Short mmCIF file of C-alpha atoms in Angstrom, two decimals:
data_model
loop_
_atom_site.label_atom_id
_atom_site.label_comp_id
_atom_site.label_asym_id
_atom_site.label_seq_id
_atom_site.Cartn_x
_atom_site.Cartn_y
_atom_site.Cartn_z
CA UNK A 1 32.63 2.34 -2.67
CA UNK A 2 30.67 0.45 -5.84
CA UNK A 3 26.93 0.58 -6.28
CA UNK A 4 27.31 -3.09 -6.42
CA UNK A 5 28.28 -3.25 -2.75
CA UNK A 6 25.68 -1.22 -1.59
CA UNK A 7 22.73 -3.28 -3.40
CA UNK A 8 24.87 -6.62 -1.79
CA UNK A 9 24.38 -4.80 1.84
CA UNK A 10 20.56 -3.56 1.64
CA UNK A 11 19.72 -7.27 -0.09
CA UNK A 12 21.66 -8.77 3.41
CA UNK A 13 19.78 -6.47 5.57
CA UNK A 14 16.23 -6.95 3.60
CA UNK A 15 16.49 -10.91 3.73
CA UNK A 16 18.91 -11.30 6.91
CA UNK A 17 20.67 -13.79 5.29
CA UNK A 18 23.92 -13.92 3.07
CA UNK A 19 22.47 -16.80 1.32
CA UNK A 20 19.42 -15.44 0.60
CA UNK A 21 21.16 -11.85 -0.55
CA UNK A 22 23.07 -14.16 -3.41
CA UNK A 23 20.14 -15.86 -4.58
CA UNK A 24 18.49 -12.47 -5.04
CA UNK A 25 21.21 -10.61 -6.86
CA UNK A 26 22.11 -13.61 -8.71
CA UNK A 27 26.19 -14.40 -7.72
CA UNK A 28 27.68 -16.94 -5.65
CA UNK A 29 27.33 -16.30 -1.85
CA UNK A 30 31.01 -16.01 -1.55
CA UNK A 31 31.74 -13.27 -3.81
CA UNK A 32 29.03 -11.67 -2.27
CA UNK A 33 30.76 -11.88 1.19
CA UNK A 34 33.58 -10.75 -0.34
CA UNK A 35 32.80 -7.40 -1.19
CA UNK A 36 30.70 -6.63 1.85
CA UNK A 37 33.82 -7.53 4.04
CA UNK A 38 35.58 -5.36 1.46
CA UNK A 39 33.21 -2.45 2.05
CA UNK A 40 33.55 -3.25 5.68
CA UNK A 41 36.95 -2.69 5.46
CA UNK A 42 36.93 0.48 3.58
CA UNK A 43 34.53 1.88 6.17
CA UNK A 44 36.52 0.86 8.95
CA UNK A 45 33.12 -0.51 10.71
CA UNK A 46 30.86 -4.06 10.67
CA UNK A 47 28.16 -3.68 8.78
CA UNK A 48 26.32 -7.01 10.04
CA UNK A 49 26.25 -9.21 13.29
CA UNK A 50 26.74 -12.77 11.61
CA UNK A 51 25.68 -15.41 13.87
CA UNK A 52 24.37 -19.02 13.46
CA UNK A 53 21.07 -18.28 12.83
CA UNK A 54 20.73 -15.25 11.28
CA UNK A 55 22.25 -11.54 9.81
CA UNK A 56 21.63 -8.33 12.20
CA UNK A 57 22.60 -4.91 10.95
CA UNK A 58 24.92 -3.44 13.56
CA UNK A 59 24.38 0.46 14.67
CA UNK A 60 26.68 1.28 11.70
CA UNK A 61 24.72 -0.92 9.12
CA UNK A 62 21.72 1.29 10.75
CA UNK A 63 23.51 4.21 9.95
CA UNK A 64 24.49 3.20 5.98
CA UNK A 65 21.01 1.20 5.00
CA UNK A 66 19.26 4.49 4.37
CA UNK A 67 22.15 6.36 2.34
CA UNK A 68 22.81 2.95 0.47
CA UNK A 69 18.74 3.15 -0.43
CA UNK A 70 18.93 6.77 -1.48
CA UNK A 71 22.41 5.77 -3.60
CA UNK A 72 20.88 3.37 -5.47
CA UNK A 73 17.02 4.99 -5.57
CA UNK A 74 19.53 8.01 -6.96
CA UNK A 75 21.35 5.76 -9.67
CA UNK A 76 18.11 4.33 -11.21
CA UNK A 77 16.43 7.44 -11.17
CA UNK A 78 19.21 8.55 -13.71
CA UNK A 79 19.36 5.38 -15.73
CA UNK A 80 15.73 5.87 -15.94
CA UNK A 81 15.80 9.09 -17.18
CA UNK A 82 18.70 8.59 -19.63
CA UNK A 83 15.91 5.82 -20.93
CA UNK A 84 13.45 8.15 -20.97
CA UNK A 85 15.15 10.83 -22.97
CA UNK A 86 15.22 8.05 -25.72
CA UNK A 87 11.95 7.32 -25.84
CA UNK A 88 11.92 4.60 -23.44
CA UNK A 89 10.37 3.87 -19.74
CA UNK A 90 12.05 1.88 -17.70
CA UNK A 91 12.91 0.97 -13.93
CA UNK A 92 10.42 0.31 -11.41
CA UNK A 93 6.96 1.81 -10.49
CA UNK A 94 5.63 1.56 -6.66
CA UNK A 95 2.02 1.07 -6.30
CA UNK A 96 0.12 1.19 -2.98
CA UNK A 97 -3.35 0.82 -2.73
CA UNK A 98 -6.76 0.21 0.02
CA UNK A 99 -7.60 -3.31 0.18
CA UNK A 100 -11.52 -1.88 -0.66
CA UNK A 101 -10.66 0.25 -3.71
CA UNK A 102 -13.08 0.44 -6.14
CA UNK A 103 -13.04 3.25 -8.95
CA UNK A 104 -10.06 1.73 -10.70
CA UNK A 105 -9.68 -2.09 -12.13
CA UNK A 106 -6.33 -2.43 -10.28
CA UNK A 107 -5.15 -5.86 -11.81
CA UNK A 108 -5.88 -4.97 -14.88
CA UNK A 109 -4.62 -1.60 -15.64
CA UNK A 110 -1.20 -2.59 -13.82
CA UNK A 111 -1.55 -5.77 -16.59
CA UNK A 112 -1.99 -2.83 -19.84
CA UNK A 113 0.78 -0.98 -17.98
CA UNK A 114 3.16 -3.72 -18.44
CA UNK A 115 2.16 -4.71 -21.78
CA UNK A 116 3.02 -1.29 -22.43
CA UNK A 117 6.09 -0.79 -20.61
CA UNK A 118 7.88 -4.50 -20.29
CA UNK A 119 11.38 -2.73 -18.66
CA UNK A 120 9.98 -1.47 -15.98
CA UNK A 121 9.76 -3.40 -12.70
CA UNK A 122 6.22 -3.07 -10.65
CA UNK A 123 5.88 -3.18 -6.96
CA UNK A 124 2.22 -3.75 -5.25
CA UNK A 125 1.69 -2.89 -1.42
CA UNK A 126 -1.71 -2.94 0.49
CA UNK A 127 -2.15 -0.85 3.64
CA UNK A 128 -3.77 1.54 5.35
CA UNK A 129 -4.74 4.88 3.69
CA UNK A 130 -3.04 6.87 6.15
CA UNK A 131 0.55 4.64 6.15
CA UNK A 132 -0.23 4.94 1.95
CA UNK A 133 0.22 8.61 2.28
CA UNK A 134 3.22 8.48 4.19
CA UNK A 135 5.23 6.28 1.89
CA UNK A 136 4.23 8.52 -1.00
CA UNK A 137 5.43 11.10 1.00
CA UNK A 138 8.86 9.37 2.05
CA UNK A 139 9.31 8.12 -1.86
CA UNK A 140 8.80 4.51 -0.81
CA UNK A 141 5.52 4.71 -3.22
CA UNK A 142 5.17 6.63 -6.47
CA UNK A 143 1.10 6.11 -6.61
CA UNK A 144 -1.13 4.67 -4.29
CA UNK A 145 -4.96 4.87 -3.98
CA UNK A 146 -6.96 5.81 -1.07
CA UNK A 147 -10.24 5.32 0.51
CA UNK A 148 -11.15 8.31 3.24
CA UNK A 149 -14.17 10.30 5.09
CA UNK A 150 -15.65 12.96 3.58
CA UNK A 151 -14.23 15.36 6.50
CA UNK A 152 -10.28 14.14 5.24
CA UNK A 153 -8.34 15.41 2.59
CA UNK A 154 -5.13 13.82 1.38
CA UNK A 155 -2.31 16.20 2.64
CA UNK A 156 1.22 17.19 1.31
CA UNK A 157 1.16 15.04 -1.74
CA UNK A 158 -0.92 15.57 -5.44
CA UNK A 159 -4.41 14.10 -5.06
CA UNK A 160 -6.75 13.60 -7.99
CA UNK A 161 -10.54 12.60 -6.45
CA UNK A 162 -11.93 9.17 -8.35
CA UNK A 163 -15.24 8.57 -6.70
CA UNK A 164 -17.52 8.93 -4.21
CA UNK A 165 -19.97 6.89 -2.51
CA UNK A 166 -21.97 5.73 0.19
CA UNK A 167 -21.71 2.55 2.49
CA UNK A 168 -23.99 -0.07 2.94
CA UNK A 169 -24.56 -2.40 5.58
CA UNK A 170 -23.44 -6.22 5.26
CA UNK A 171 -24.67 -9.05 7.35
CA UNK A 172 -24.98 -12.69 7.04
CA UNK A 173 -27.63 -14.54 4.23
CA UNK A 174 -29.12 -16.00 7.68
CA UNK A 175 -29.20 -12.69 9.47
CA UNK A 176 -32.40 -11.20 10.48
CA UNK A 177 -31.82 -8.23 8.74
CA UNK A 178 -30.83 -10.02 5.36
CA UNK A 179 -34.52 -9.93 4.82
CA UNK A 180 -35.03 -5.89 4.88
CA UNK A 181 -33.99 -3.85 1.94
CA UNK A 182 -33.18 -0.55 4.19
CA UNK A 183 -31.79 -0.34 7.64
CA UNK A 184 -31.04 2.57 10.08
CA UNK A 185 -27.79 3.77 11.85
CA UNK A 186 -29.76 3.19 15.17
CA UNK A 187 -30.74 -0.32 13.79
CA UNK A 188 -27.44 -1.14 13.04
CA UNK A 189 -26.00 -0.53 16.49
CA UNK A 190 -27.55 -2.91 18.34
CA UNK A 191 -25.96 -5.42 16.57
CA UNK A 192 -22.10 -6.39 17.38
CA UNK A 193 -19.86 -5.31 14.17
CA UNK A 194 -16.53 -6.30 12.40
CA UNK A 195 -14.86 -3.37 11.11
CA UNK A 196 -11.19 -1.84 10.51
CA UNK A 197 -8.57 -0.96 13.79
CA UNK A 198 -9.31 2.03 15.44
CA UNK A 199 -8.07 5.14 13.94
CA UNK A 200 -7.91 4.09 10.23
CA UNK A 201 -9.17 5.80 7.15
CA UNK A 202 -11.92 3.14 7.14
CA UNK A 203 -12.87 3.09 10.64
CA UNK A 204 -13.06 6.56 10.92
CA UNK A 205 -16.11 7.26 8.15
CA UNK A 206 -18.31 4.57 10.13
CA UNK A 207 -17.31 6.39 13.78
CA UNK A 208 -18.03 9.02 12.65
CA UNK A 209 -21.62 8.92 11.01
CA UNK A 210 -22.57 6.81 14.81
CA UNK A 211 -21.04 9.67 16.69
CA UNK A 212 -22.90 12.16 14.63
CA UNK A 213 -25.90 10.53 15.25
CA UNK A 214 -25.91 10.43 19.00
CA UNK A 215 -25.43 6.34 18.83
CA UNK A 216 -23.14 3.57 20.44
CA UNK A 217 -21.54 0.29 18.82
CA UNK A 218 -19.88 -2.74 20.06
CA UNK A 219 -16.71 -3.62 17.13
CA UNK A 220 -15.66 -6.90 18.63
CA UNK A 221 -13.48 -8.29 15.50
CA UNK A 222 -10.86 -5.77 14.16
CA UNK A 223 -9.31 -6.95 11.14
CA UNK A 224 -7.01 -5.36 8.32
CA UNK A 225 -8.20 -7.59 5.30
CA UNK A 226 -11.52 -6.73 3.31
CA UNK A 227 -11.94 -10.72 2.61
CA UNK A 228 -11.48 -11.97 5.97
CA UNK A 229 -14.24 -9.23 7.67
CA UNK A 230 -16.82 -10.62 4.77
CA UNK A 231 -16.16 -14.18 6.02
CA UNK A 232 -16.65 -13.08 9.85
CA UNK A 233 -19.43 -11.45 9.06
CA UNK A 234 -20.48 -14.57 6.55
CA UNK A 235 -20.01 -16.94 9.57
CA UNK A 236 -23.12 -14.30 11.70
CA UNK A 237 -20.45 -12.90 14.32
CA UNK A 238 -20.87 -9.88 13.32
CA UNK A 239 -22.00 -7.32 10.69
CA UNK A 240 -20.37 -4.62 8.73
CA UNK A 241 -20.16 -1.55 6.77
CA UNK A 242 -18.12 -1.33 3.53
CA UNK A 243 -18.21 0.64 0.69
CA UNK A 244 -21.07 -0.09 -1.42
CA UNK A 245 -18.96 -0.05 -4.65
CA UNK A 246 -16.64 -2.54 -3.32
CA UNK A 247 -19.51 -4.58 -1.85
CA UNK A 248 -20.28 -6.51 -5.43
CA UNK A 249 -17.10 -8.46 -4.59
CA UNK A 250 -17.54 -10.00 -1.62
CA UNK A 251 -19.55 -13.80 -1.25
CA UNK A 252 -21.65 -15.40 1.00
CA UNK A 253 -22.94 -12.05 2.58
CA UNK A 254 -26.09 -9.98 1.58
CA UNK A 255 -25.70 -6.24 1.52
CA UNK A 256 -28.77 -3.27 2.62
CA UNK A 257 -28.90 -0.13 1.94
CA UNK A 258 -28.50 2.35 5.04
CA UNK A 259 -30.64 5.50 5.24
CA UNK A 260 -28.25 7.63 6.63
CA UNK A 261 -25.25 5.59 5.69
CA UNK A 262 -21.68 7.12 5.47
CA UNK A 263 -19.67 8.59 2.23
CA UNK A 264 -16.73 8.17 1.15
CA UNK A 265 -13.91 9.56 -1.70
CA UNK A 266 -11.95 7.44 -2.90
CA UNK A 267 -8.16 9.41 -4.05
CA UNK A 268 -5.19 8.78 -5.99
CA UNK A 269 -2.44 10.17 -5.00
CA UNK A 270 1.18 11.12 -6.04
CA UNK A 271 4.34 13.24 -5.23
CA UNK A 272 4.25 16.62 -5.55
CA UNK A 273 8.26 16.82 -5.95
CA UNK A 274 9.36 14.43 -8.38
CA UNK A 275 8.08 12.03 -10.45
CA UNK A 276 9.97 8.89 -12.67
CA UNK A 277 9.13 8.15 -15.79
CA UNK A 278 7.05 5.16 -14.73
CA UNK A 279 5.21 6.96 -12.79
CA UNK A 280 4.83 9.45 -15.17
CA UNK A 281 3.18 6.84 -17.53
CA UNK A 282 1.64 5.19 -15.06
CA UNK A 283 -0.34 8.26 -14.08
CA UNK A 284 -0.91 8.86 -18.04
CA UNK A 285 -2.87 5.57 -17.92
CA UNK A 286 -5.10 7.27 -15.89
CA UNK A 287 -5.27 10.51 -17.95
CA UNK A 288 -3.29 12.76 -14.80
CA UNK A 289 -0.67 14.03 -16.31
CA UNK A 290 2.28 14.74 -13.25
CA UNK A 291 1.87 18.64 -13.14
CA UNK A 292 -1.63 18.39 -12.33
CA UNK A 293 -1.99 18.84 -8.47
CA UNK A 294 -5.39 17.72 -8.83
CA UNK A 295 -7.82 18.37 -6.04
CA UNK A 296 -5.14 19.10 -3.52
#
């Protein structure tokens, strides 16, 4: 069994497509083919369901994908740290982050990094603080940034606190309330909102602060994207609460200050268990150094 074969299989299995798997790892489809049938034979088991419109991984390929991932996550670890050991960082550096973060210039520290560090291969994936934490956890992500309540704390990975802040209200430039330069909790929930799913990091902080103050709100629109709740709210279907150090960014909405307005901290966070060297330089970028648990 070759490395080579197992990066053919998880690039089948990633793109469902032999085609596709060749175009990605660069060789002709056939030879490809070749050595997954090969592997397939040396396993005794199909890997793949081939059919006329696309590639399925069978209950074996179920079975191998993950191994093949931690074979090869295994083999560039050790490549990476032969690198490092010579003064070079290479391989590839995971980044997950909130789509509201604020405390760190995102774009442009990842554009220093690899100015910096040219060999080494950067990932970016937005989500949800909570499925961020995970994936740091599971070694999908080496760093990710996080936006969550006061009342949460990042658990079972390293967690260095970046900021904290307060919310503010955002409604339309034609909204009634575009006119005041304060508004209320109690204000604010007579009025039909667009805000975050249910359970999420940035739900949560606004349920919260209503619940704690005895008050009710409709959230008609639930949507994932930071842009696309400023241009429901832009449009008057609804108004919002974001961060107000995010809030800068968004157009064609004006933003009030709430009295007794929500915080939150925004976190970055990293494994406590291992670390590449990417990440390791990554994280120097933002004067952690690896060891330091932080505020966990």
């Amino acid at each position: 069994m070759e490395l080579q074969q197992m990066r053919y299989v998880v690039a089948v299995a990633e793109t469902n497509s032999f085609t596709r798997a060749a175009e990605r790892c660069l060789v002709v489809q056939s030879a490809l083919s070749h050595q997954v049938a090969r592997l397939e034979r040396e396993l005794g088991a199909r890997l793949f369901e081939r059919t006329s419109r696309r590639v399925q991984l069978t209950p074996a390929g179920e079975a191998f994908l993950p191994a093949a991932r931690q074979c090869l996550d295994a083999a560039e670890r050790a490549a990476a740290e032969v690198a490092a050991a010579v003064g070079e960082v290479r391989g590839r550096l995971a980044v997950g982050l909130i789509p509201t973060v604020a405390a760190v210039d995102i774009p442009s520290t990842l554009r220093e990094y690899r100015r910096q560090y040219p060999q080494v291969r950067i990932s970016l994936r937005v989500g949800s603080s909570d499925d961020l934490i995970e994936h740091v956890k599971q070694g999908i992500l080496d760093v990710a940034f996080l936006g969550l309540p006061t009342t949460a704390h990042p658990q079972g990975v390293a967690a260095r606190e970046l900021a904290r802040g307060r919310l503010v209200a955002v409604v339309a430039p034609d909204h009634p309330l575009a006119e005041e330069s304060v508004v209320s909790l109690r204000r604010l929930s007579t009025e039909t909102f667009v805000d975050f799913p249910a359970g999420t990091a940035g739900r949560i902080q606004s349920d919260q602060a209503f619940a704690a103050a005895g008050l009710d709100r409709e959230v008609a629109f639930e949507v994932t994207n930071a842009d696309f709740l400023a241009r429901l709210v832009g449009q008057d279907l609804g108004v919002a609460m974001l961060p107000a150090a995010y809030a800068p960014q968004l157009t064609g909405v004006t933003t009030i200050e709430v009295t007794d307005a929500p915080a939150r901290v925004e976190y970055v966070i990293w494994s406590q268990f291992s670390h590449t060297p990417a990440a390791n330089a990554f994280l120097a970028a933002l004067d952690i150094t690896p060891q330091d648990q932080g505020d966990s």
